[in-house]
């Protein structure tokens, strides 16, 4: 694994719950300018996370399918990750 840290990309749901994915450093901005870059090169995995408190700090957990459906109107991880990368904000480095 690279010595570079990963980047957390955070999307705030309608109920103010934060959902996030872990992205490769520098790749989110490149992808936003060039959507031909495959998402697999942008994110470290297609896992979506949230925290029990709903903030970006705390233990990362995987949200339930019903939570994903309520927030994103789908449980398709590809679509959810794309929305988080497209509309979310980079919030610094993620601890892996």
XYZ file of C-alpha atoms in Angstrom:
96
model
C 0.000 0.000 0.000
C 1.190 3.512 -0.742
C 2.525 5.683 2.040
C 0.084 8.419 0.989
C -2.998 8.766 3.102
C -6.468 8.297 1.726
C -9.061 11.047 1.403
C -12.511 10.914 2.966
C -15.304 12.194 0.687
C -18.407 13.131 2.670
C -21.994 13.511 1.458
C -24.596 14.975 3.809
C -27.992 13.302 3.548
C -31.312 15.124 3.860
C -31.489 14.182 7.547
C -27.958 15.628 8.095
C -26.410 12.172 8.341
C -22.940 12.058 6.831
C -22.102 9.231 4.446
C -18.592 8.796 3.133
C -16.273 6.799 0.912
C -12.503 6.529 0.986
C -10.787 7.886 -2.125
C -7.285 7.933 -3.526
C -5.429 11.192 -2.788
C -5.935 13.742 -5.573
C -8.224 11.527 -7.656
C -11.591 13.113 -6.787
C -10.655 16.467 -8.346
C -9.233 14.702 -11.414
C -12.424 12.630 -11.797
C -14.667 15.699 -11.475
C -12.779 17.249 -14.419
C -12.597 14.017 -16.432
C -15.500 11.629 -15.845
C -13.931 9.097 -18.241
C -11.623 8.054 -15.371
C -13.073 4.798 -13.990
C -14.419 5.145 -10.440
C -12.375 2.104 -9.456
C -9.293 4.342 -9.887
C -10.837 7.072 -7.703
C -12.113 5.186 -4.651
C -10.255 2.601 -2.627
C -13.380 0.458 -2.417
C -17.082 0.696 -3.142
C -17.867 0.525 0.577
C -20.073 3.320 1.891
C -19.711 4.319 5.533
C -21.467 6.431 8.119
C -21.004 6.872 11.867
C -23.481 5.987 14.626
C -23.612 9.642 15.668
C -24.154 10.775 12.079
C -21.043 12.979 12.127
C -17.789 12.407 10.241
C -15.957 11.526 13.429
C -16.343 8.320 15.367
C -16.328 4.668 14.438
C -17.149 4.050 10.781
C -19.967 1.592 10.155
C -21.702 0.378 7.012
C -25.266 1.732 6.848
C -28.171 -0.659 6.400
C -29.742 -1.114 2.983
C -32.882 0.635 4.238
C -30.808 3.661 5.307
C -29.142 3.755 1.886
C -32.514 3.398 0.143
C -34.027 6.212 2.232
C -31.117 8.565 1.534
C -30.106 7.717 -2.030
C -33.309 6.066 -3.375
C -31.225 3.018 -4.280
C -29.034 0.358 -2.721
C -26.797 0.131 -5.809
C -23.305 0.833 -4.457
C -21.992 2.042 -7.850
C -24.715 4.712 -8.032
C -24.271 5.705 -4.383
C -20.486 6.001 -4.642
C -20.844 8.084 -7.819
C -23.274 10.448 -6.069
C -20.994 10.798 -3.024
C -17.965 11.516 -5.235
C -19.966 13.920 -7.451
C -21.767 15.882 -4.748
C -19.711 15.253 -1.633
C -16.839 17.211 -0.152
C -13.307 16.075 0.473
C -12.774 16.260 4.221
C -9.104 15.553 4.583
C -7.313 12.336 5.322
C -8.947 9.114 6.387
C -7.424 6.795 8.946
C -7.171 3.327 7.483
